[in-house]
Amino acid sequence: ETGVTQSPTHLIKTRGQQVTLRCSSQSGHNTVSWYQQALGQGPQFIFQYYREEENGRGNFPPRFSGLQFPNYSSELNVNALELDDSALYLCASSRTSGRAGDTQYFGPGTRLTVL
Amino acid sequence: GQQVMQIPQYQHVQEGEDFTTYCNSSTTLSNIQWYKQRPGGHPVFLIQLVKSGEVKKQKRLTFQFGEAKKNSSLHITATQTTDVGTYFCAGPPGGNAGNMLTFGGGTRLMVKP
């Protein structure tokens, strides 16, 4: 177990709706990254938060947004859901120390289905 | 943008046979990380390689990082049914010491008992 938790475990939404996914990072970790993993594919980087600010973003539209809180937990918000948003959403926490390749610890993920 | 490719996409082996997956990046990587994802699970960190030409071993698993820091491999000796899962390589682009990982598509390993 990594100590990274995500909620909810599963979620079903319809097109056009909005969704909020939550992640609690491992104790002592100050960085949270979010990934989208479509079925049969590798995770794709959405964005990363470090000390409550967005620290980098992948190739995702602005309707994907996030927050990080003072306790380093994080939310991923997706507006105007589309069918292609159906995927496993993973958060990963790490302690950014400035050295190359801080280890990331993934949570169990939230399985989002958009109908 | 950076692309990370893995081959093969799938591999079926008989228990006891060896297995190798290869990872190639379109750009130089500051480090390469390997993850294993069991069916229905989430990626679990296996190892990180940082130095050019680095080789690391974990029991039956051997990881290599290429001299140019653009390719890597994972070799499993004498596979067991517990090795079943998808193996991903991932890395941040060279010069980026952060954790904005680009993942390969993964190699799904199936082991027949």
Tab-separated table of N, CA and C in Angstrom, chain B residues 42-92:
chain	number	residue	atom	x	y	z
B	42	HIS	N	-3.387	-0.626	-10.087
B	42	HIS	CA	-2.777	0.631	-10.461
B	42	HIS	C	-1.283	0.426	-10.627
B	43	PRO	N	-0.607	1.357	-11.319
B	43	PRO	CA	0.841	1.195	-11.515
B	43	PRO	C	1.584	1.201	-10.180
B	44	VAL	N	2.505	0.264	-10.051
B	44	VAL	CA	3.339	0.165	-8.862
B	44	VAL	C	4.785	0.354	-9.286
B	45	PHE	N	5.450	1.273	-8.633
B	45	PHE	CA	6.832	1.594	-8.961
B	45	PHE	C	7.730	0.387	-8.741
B	46	LEU	N	8.567	0.097	-9.744
B	46	LEU	CA	9.538	-0.997	-9.599
B	46	LEU	C	10.934	-0.463	-9.352
B	47	ILE	N	11.373	0.456	-10.238
B	47	ILE	CA	12.761	0.890	-10.153
B	47	ILE	C	12.957	2.162	-10.960
B	48	GLN	N	14.041	2.861	-10.666
B	48	GLN	CA	14.440	4.033	-11.438
B	48	GLN	C	15.910	3.900	-11.808
B	49	LEU	N	16.209	4.218	-13.069
B	49	LEU	CA	17.589	4.242	-13.538
B	49	LEU	C	17.911	5.673	-13.934
B	50	VAL	N	19.101	6.123	-13.577
B	50	VAL	CA	19.459	7.523	-13.796
B	50	VAL	C	20.694	7.672	-14.682
B	51	LYS	N	21.655	6.787	-14.498
B	51	LYS	CA	22.930	6.954	-15.191
B	51	LYS	C	22.956	6.251	-16.540
B	52	SER	N	23.648	6.838	-17.479
B	52	SER	CA	23.846	6.239	-18.784
B	52	SER	C	24.487	4.866	-18.631
B	53	GLY	N	23.895	3.836	-19.296
B	53	GLY	CA	24.450	2.490	-19.234
B	53	GLY	C	24.187	1.735	-17.950
B	54	GLU	N	23.384	2.304	-17.087
B	54	GLU	CA	23.146	1.685	-15.780
B	54	GLU	C	22.407	0.358	-15.914
B	55	VAL	N	22.782	-0.599	-15.078
B	55	VAL	CA	22.110	-1.885	-14.982
B	55	VAL	C	21.774	-2.136	-13.515
B	56	LYS	N	20.523	-2.490	-13.265
B	56	LYS	CA	20.110	-2.827	-11.897
B	56	LYS	C	19.355	-4.139	-11.915
B	57	LYS	N	19.498	-4.885	-10.817
B	57	LYS	CA	18.800	-6.161	-10.702
B	57	LYS	C	17.941	-6.186	-9.457
B	58	GLN	N	16.775	-6.814	-9.610
B	58	GLN	CA	15.897	-7.095	-8.477
B	58	GLN	C	15.495	-8.548	-8.629
B	59	LYS	N	16.172	-9.417	-7.909
B	59	LYS	CA	15.894	-10.857	-7.968
B	59	LYS	C	15.928	-11.320	-9.427
B	60	ARG	N	14.821	-11.729	-10.003
B	60	ARG	CA	14.805	-12.238	-11.374
B	60	ARG	C	14.658	-11.137	-12.430
B	61	LEU	N	14.536	-9.878	-12.003
B	61	LEU	CA	14.337	-8.770	-12.935
B	61	LEU	C	15.640	-8.016	-13.143
B	62	THR	N	15.975	-7.752	-14.413
B	62	THR	CA	17.162	-6.971	-14.749
B	62	THR	C	16.730	-5.791	-15.603
B	63	PHE	N	17.131	-4.606	-15.176
B	63	PHE	CA	16.778	-3.366	-15.855
B	63	PHE	C	18.043	-2.734	-16.424
B	64	GLN	N	17.930	-2.222	-17.669
B	64	GLN	CA	19.072	-1.548	-18.279
B	64	GLN	C	18.647	-0.192	-18.816
B	65	PHE	N	19.539	0.773	-18.744
B	65	PHE	CA	19.342	2.102	-19.319
B	65	PHE	C	20.404	2.284	-20.379
B	66	GLY	N	19.996	2.681	-21.575
B	66	GLY	CA	20.927	2.769	-22.678
B	66	GLY	C	21.966	3.865	-22.512
B	67	GLU	N	23.037	3.726	-23.275
B	67	GLU	CA	24.145	4.695	-23.186
B	67	GLU	C	23.685	6.101	-23.560
B	68	ALA	N	22.780	6.189	-24.535
B	68	ALA	CA	22.298	7.500	-24.987
B	68	ALA	C	21.139	8.012	-24.138
B	69	LYS	N	20.725	7.229	-23.152
B	69	LYS	CA	19.606	7.579	-22.264
B	69	LYS	C	18.327	7.825	-23.049
B	70	LYS	N	18.127	7.016	-24.094
B	70	LYS	CA	16.896	7.099	-24.869
B	70	LYS	C	16.177	5.750	-24.925
B	71	ASN	N	16.821	4.710	-24.415
B	71	ASN	CA	16.164	3.409	-24.448
B	71	ASN	C	16.484	2.627	-23.182
B	72	SER	N	15.623	1.650	-22.951
B	72	SER	CA	15.745	0.863	-21.737
B	72	SER	C	15.132	-0.510	-21.981
B	73	SER	N	15.470	-1.446	-21.127
B	73	SER	CA	14.864	-2.774	-21.231
B	73	SER	C	14.650	-3.355	-19.842
B	74	LEU	N	13.673	-4.245	-19.791
B	74	LEU	CA	13.390	-5.028	-18.583
B	74	LEU	C	13.395	-6.494	-18.983
B	75	HIS	N	14.203	-7.267	-18.313
B	75	HIS	CA	14.294	-8.693	-18.602
B	75	HIS	C	13.900	-9.474	-17.352
B	76	ILE	N	13.003	-10.416	-17.515
B	76	ILE	CA	12.618	-11.295	-16.403
B	76	ILE	C	13.111	-12.702	-16.713
B	77	THR	N	13.865	-13.264	-15.820
B	77	THR	CA	14.373	-14.622	-15.975
B	77	THR	C	13.411	-15.609	-15.322
B	78	ALA	N	13.135	-16.705	-16.024
B	78	ALA	CA	12.295	-17.777	-15.472
B	78	ALA	C	10.988	-17.232	-14.911
B	79	THR	N	10.129	-16.776	-15.801
B	79	THR	CA	8.880	-16.143	-15.381
B	79	THR	C	8.043	-17.062	-14.486
B	80	GLN	N	7.277	-16.409	-13.628
B	80	GLN	CA	6.330	-17.104	-12.761
B	80	GLN	C	4.949	-16.505	-12.984
B	81	THR	N	3.912	-17.207	-12.552
B	81	THR	CA	2.554	-16.687	-12.761
B	81	THR	C	2.341	-15.371	-12.026
B	82	THR	N	3.110	-15.127	-10.997
B	82	THR	CA	2.999	-13.851	-10.259
B	82	THR	C	3.551	-12.669	-11.048
B	83	ASP	N	4.239	-12.951	-12.165
B	83	ASP	CA	4.778	-11.870	-12.990
B	83	ASP	C	3.732	-11.295	-13.938
B	84	VAL	N	2.561	-11.917	-13.993
B	84	VAL	CA	1.500	-11.459	-14.893
B	84	VAL	C	1.148	-10.005	-14.616
B	85	GLY	N	0.992	-9.239	-15.694
B	85	GLY	CA	0.628	-7.838	-15.551
B	85	GLY	C	1.141	-7.060	-16.751
B	86	THR	N	0.962	-5.749	-16.704
B	86	THR	CA	1.467	-4.877	-17.755
B	86	THR	C	2.634	-4.085	-17.199
B	87	TYR	N	3.724	-4.081	-17.946
B	87	TYR	CA	4.932	-3.386	-17.523
B	87	TYR	C	5.077	-2.102	-18.349
B	88	PHE	N	5.177	-1.002	-17.642
B	88	PHE	CA	5.310	0.304	-18.277
B	88	PHE	C	6.674	0.904	-17.975
B	89	CYS	N	7.250	1.529	-18.991
B	89	CYS	CA	8.384	2.407	-18.738
B	89	CYS	C	7.861	3.839	-18.803
B	90	ALA	N	8.555	4.735	-18.139
B	90	ALA	CA	8.125	6.135	-18.113
B	90	ALA	C	9.314	7.007	-17.778
B	91	GLY	N	9.287	8.230	-18.305
B	91	GLY	CA	10.362	9.130	-17.967
B	91	GLY	C	10.023	10.560	-18.291
B	92	PRO	N	10.646	11.500	-17.556
B	92	PRO	CA	10.526	12.900	-17.914
B	92	PRO	C	11.559	13.227	-18.987
